[in-house]
Tab-separated table of C-alpha atoms and ligand atoms in Angstrom:
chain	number	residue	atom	x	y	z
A	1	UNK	CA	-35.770	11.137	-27.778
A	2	UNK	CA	-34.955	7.540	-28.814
A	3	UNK	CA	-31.470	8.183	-31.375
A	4	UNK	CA	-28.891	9.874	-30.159
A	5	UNK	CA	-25.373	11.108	-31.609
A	6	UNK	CA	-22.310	11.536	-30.163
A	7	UNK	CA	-23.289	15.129	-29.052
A	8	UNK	CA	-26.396	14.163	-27.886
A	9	UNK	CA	-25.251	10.632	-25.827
A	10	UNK	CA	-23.799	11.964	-22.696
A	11	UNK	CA	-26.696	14.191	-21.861
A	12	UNK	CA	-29.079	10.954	-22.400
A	13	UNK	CA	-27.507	8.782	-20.270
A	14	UNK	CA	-27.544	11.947	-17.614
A	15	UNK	CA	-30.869	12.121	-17.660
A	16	UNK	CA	-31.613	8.600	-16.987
A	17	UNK	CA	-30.307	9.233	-13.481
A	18	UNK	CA	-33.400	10.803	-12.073
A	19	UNK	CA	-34.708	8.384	-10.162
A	20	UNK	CA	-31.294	7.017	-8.485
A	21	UNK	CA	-32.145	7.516	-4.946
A	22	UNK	CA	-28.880	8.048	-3.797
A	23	UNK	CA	-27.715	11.294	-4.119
A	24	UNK	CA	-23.697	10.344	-3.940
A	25	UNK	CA	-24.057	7.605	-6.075
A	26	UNK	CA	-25.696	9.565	-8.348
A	27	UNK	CA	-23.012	12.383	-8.429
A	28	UNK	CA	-20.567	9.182	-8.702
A	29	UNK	CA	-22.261	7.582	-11.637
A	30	UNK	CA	-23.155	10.585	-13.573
A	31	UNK	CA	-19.521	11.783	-13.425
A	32	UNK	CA	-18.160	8.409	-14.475
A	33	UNK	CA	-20.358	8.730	-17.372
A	34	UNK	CA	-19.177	12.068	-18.305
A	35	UNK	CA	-15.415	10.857	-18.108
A	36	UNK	CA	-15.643	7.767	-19.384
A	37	UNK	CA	-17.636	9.236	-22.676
A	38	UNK	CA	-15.011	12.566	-22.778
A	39	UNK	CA	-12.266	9.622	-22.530
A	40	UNK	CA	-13.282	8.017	-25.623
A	41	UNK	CA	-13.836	11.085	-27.440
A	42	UNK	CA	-10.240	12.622	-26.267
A	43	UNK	CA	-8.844	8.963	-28.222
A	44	UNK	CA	-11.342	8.504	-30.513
A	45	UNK	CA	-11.689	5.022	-28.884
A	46	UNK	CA	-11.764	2.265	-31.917
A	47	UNK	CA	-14.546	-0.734	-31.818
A	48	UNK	CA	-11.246	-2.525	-31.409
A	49	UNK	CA	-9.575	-0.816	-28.925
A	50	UNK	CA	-12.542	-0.689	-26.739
A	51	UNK	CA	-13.122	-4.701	-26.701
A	52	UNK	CA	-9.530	-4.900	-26.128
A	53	UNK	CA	-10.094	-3.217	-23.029
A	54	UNK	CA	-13.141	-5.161	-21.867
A	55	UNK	CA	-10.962	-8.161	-21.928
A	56	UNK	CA	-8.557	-6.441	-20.347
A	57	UNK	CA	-11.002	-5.785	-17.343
A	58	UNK	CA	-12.128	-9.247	-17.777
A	59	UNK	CA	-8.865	-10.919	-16.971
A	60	UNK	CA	-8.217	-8.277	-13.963
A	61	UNK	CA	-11.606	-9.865	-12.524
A	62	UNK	CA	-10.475	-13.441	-13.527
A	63	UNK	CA	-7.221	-13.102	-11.653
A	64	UNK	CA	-9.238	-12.453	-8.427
A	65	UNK	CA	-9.117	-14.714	-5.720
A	66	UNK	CA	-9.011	-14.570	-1.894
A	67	UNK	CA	-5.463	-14.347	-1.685
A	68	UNK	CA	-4.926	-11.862	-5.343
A	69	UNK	CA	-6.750	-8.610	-5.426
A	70	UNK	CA	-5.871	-7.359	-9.459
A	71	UNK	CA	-8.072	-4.406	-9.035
A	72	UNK	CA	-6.557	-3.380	-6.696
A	73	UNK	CA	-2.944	-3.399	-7.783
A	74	UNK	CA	-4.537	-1.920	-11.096
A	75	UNK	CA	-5.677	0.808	-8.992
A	76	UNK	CA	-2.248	1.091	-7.195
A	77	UNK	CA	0.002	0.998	-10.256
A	78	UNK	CA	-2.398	3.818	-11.903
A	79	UNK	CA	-1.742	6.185	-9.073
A	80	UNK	CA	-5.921	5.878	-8.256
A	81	UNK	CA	-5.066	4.364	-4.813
A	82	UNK	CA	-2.264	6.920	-3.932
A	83	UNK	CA	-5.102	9.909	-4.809
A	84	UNK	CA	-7.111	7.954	-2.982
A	85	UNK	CA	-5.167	8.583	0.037
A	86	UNK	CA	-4.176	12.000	-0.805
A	87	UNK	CA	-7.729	12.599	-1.043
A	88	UNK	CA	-8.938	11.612	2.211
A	89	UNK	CA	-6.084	12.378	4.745
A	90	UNK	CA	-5.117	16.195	5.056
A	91	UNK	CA	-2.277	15.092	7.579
A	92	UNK	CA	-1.812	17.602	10.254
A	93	UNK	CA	1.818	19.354	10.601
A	94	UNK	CA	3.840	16.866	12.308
A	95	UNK	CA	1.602	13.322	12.417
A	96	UNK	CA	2.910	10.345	10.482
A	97	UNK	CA	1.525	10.088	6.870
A	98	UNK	CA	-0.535	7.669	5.393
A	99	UNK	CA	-0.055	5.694	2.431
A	100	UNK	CA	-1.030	2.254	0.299
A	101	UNK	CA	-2.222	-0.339	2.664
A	102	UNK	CA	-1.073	-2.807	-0.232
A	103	UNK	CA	-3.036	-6.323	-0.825
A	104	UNK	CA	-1.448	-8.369	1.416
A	105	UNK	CA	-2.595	-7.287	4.658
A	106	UNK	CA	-3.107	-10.085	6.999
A	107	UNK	CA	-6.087	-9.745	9.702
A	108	UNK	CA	-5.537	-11.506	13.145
A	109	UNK	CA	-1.713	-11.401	13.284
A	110	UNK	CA	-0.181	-12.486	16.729
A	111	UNK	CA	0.038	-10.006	19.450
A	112	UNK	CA	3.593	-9.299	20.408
A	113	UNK	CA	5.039	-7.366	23.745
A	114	UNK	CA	7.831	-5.126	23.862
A	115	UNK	CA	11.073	-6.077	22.141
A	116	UNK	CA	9.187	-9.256	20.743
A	117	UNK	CA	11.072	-11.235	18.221
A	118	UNK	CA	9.045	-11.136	14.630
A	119	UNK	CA	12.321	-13.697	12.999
A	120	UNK	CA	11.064	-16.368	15.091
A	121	UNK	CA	9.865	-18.883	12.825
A	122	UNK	CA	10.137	-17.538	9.543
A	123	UNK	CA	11.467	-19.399	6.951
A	124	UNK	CA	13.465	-17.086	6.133
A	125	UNK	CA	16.759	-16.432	8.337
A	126	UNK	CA	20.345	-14.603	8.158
A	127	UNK	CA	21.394	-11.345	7.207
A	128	UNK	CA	19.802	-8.070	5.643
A	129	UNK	CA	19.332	-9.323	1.992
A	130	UNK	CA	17.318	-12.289	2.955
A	131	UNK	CA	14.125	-11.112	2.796
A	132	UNK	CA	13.961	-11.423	-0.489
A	133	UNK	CA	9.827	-12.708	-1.407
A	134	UNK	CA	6.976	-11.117	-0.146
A	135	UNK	CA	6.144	-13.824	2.162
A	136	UNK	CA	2.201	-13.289	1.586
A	137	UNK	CA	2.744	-14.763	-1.905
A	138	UNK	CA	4.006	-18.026	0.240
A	139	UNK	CA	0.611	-19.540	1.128
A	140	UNK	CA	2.084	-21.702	4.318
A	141	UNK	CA	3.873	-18.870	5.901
A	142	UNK	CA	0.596	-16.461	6.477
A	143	UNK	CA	1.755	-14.225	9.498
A	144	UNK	CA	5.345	-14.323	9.004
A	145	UNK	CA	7.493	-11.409	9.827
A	146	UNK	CA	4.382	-9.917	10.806
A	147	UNK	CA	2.421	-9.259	14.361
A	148	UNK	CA	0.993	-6.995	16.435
A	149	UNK	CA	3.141	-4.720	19.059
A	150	UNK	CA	1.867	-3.444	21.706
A	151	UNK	CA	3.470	-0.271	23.351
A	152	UNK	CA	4.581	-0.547	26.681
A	153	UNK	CA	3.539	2.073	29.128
A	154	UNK	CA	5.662	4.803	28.529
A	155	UNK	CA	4.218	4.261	25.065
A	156	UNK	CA	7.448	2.827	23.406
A	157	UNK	CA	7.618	-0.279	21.400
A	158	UNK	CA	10.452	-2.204	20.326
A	159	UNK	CA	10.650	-5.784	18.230
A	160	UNK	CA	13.604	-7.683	16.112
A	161	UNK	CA	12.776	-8.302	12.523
A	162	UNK	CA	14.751	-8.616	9.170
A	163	UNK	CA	15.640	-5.154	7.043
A	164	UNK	CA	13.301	-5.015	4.306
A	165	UNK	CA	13.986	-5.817	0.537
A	166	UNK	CA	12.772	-4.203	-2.570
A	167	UNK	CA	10.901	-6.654	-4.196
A	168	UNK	CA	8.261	-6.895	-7.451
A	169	UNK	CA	4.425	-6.229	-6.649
A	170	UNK	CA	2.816	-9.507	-8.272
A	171	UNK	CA	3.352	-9.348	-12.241
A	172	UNK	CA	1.853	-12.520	-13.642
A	173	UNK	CA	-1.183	-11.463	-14.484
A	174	UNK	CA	-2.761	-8.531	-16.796
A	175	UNK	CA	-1.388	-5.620	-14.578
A	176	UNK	CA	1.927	-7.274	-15.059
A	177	UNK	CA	1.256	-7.434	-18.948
A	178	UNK	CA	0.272	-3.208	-18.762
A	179	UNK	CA	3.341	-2.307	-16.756
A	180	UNK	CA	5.109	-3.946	-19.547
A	181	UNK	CA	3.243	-2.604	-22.095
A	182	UNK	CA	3.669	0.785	-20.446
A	183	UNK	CA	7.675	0.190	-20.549
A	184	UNK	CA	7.305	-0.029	-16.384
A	185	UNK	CA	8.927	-2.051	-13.845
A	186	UNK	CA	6.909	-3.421	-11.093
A	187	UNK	CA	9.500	-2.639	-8.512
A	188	UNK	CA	8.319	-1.826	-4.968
A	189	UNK	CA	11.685	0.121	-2.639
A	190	UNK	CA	11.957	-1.724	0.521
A	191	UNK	CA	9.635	-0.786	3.145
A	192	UNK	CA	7.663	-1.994	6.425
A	193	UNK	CA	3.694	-1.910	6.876
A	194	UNK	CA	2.774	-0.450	9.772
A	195	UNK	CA	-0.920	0.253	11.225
A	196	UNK	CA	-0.686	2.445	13.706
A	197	UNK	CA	-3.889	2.912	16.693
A	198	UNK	CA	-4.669	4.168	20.072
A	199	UNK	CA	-7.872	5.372	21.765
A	200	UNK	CA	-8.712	8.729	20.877
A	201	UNK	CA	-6.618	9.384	17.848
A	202	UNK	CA	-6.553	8.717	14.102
A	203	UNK	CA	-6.011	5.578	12.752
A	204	UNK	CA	-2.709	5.644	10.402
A	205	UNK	CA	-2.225	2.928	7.860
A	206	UNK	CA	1.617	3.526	6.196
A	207	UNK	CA	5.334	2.401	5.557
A	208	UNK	CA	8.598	2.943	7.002
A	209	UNK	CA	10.808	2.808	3.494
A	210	UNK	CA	14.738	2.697	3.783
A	211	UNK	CA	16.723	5.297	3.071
A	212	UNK	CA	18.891	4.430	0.507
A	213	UNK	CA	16.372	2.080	-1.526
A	214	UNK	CA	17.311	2.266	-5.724
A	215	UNK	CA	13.619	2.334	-6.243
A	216	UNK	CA	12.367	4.975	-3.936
A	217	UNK	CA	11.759	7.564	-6.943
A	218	UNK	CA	10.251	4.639	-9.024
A	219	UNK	CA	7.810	2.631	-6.696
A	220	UNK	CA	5.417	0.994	-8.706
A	221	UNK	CA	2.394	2.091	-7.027
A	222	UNK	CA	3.732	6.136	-6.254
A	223	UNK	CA	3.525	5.065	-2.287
A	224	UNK	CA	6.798	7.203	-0.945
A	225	UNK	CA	6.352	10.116	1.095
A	226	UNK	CA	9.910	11.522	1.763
A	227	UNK	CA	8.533	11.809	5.689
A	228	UNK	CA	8.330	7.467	5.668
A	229	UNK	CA	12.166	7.069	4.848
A	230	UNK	CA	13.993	5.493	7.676
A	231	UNK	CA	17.338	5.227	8.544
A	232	UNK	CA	18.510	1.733	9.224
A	233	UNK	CA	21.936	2.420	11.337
A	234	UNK	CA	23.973	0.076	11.768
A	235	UNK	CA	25.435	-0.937	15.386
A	236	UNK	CA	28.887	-2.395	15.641
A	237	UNK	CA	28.741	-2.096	19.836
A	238	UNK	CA	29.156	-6.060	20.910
A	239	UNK	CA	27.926	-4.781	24.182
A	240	UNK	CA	24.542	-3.144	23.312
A	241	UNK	CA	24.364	-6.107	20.701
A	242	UNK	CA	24.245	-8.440	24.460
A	243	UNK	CA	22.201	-6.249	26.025
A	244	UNK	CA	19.462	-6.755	23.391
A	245	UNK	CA	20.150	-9.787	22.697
A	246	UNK	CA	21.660	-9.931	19.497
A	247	UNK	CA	24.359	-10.625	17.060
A	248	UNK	CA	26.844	-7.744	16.348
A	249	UNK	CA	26.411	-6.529	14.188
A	250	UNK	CA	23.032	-5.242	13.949
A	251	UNK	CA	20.955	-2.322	12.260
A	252	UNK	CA	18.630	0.126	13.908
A	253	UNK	CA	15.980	1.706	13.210
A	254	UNK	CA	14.115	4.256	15.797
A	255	UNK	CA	10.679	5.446	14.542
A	256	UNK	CA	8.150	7.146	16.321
A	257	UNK	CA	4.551	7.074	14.705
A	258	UNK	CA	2.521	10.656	15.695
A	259	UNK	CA	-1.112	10.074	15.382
A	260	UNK	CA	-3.522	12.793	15.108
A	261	UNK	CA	-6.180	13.351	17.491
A	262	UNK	CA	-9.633	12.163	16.786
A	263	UNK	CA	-11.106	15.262	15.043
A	264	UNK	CA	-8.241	17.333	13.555
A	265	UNK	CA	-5.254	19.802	15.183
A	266	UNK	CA	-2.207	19.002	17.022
A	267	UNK	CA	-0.372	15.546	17.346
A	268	UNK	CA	0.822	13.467	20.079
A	269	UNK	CA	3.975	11.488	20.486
A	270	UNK	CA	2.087	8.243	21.331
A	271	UNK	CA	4.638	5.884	20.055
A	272	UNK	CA	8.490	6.326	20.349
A	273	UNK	CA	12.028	4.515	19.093
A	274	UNK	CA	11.807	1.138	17.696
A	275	UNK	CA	14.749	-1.341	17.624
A	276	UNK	CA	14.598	-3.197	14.255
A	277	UNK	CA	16.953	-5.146	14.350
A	278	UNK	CA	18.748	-7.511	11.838
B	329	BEZ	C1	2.685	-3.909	-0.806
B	329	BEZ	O1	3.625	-3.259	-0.492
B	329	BEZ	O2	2.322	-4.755	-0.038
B	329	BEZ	C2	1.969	-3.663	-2.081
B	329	BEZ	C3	1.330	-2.480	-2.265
B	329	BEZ	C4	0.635	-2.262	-3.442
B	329	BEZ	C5	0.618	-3.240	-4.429
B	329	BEZ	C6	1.290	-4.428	-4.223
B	329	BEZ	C7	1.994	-4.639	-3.046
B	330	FE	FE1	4.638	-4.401	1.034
């Protein structure tokens, strides 16, 4: 058949599938097709509407660089990533859950030992509310407030860093322009990255949020889980304040991180009580 109608369309472009090889990128494709093509019927997509969202797509691609990933915060403000992740990792009872990763993961951060200090160096400084900009979006300050802990061997870590700040995921660009257009802010609730690893057991990539953020029921990207919200305590004790090595004030927060086993089943405590500290 050569003409097709609007009844007849889906099941043509089916059919030309035949010869994919692949048989998961063919189930991928052909149901891509069949919601894309139900999408446009649900709307009754104008000529107009639809090139308004090519150049929509268009300016997501031209935003890319090697520092600004728009498809993926398109992905992340649409919920996509978040299923993503719901998707793929059944968490069992009692291990720490995953969420976003987020764009601005850094590879090769510096190694830190117990109790390391992650303030060292940053250009930011002073008390809770100064962390202000996501410091990724600062092109000289690449690792900053960032590093790699290792546990020590009762499997314990501990390092100093600034409380996290709420802050905007990136909004310049055409993902800014839908939030806006969707009446959304692009507010993220304060939280830590964390990637979590050790031999044997399941990888975890998540957050530690705050308890007590103002946008924890509105994250832009749908990231909370109600088991990542920490409790940042604050210490008045002068002498534990010494004893770390800090000013007293402080704020802390203990976290352990359960991983799963490789495979599936019970957890194990590998990593226990931080001391963030601001
Ligand atoms: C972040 O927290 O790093 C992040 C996550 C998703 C989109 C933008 C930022
Ligand atoms: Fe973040």
């Amino acid at each position: 058949m050569r003409q097709f109608t609007e009844d007849t369309l889906t099941d043509a472009v089916l059919a030309r599938l035949k010869d994919a090889k692949n048989p998961r990128f063919k189930q991928i494709i052909a149901s891509a097709v069949k919601h894309l093509h139900g999408f446009a019927r649900d709307v009754q997509l104008t000529e107009e509407e639809w090139f308004e969202g090519i150049k929509f797509l268009t300016a997501v691609g031209q935003k890319c660089d090697d520092k600004r990933q728009e498809f993926i915060l398109l992905s992340d403000i649409l919920g996509l990533s978040m299923m993503v992740v719901a998707l793929n990792h059944k968490t069992p009872p009692g291990a720490t859950e995953a969420t976003v990763l987020g764009p601005f993961f850094v590879h090769g951060a510096p190694e830190f030992e117990y109790g390391a200090d992650f303030t060292k160096g940053a250009s930011v400084e002073g008390e809770t509310t100064w962390v202000t900009v996501y410091d990724i979006q600062d092109p000289e300050a690449e690792f900053e407030l960032r590093g790699r802990v290792l546990t020590n061997a009762e499997g314990r870590y501990a390092f100093k860093t600034y409380k996290p700040q709420f802050y905007g995921v990136p909004d310049d660009g055409p993902v800014g322009d839908l939030l806006r257009a969707m009446g959304r802010h692009p507010m993220r609730p304060a939280h830590m990255h964390a990637i979590v690893s050790a031999d044997g057991y399941q990888q975890v990539i998540t957050h530690v949020f705050v308890a007590g953020d103002p946008y924890l029921d509105s994250d832009a990207v749908f990231a909370v889980k109600e088991s990542l919200i920490g409790d940042f305590r604050k210490v008045d004790s002068p002498a534990e304040a010494k004893t770390l090595g800090l000013p007293a004030p402080f704020l802390r927060l203990e976290w352990d991180f359960h991983l799963a086993p490789a495979g599936t089943g019970q957890t194990r405590r590998t990593v226990a009580a931080s001391d963030a500290v601001t």
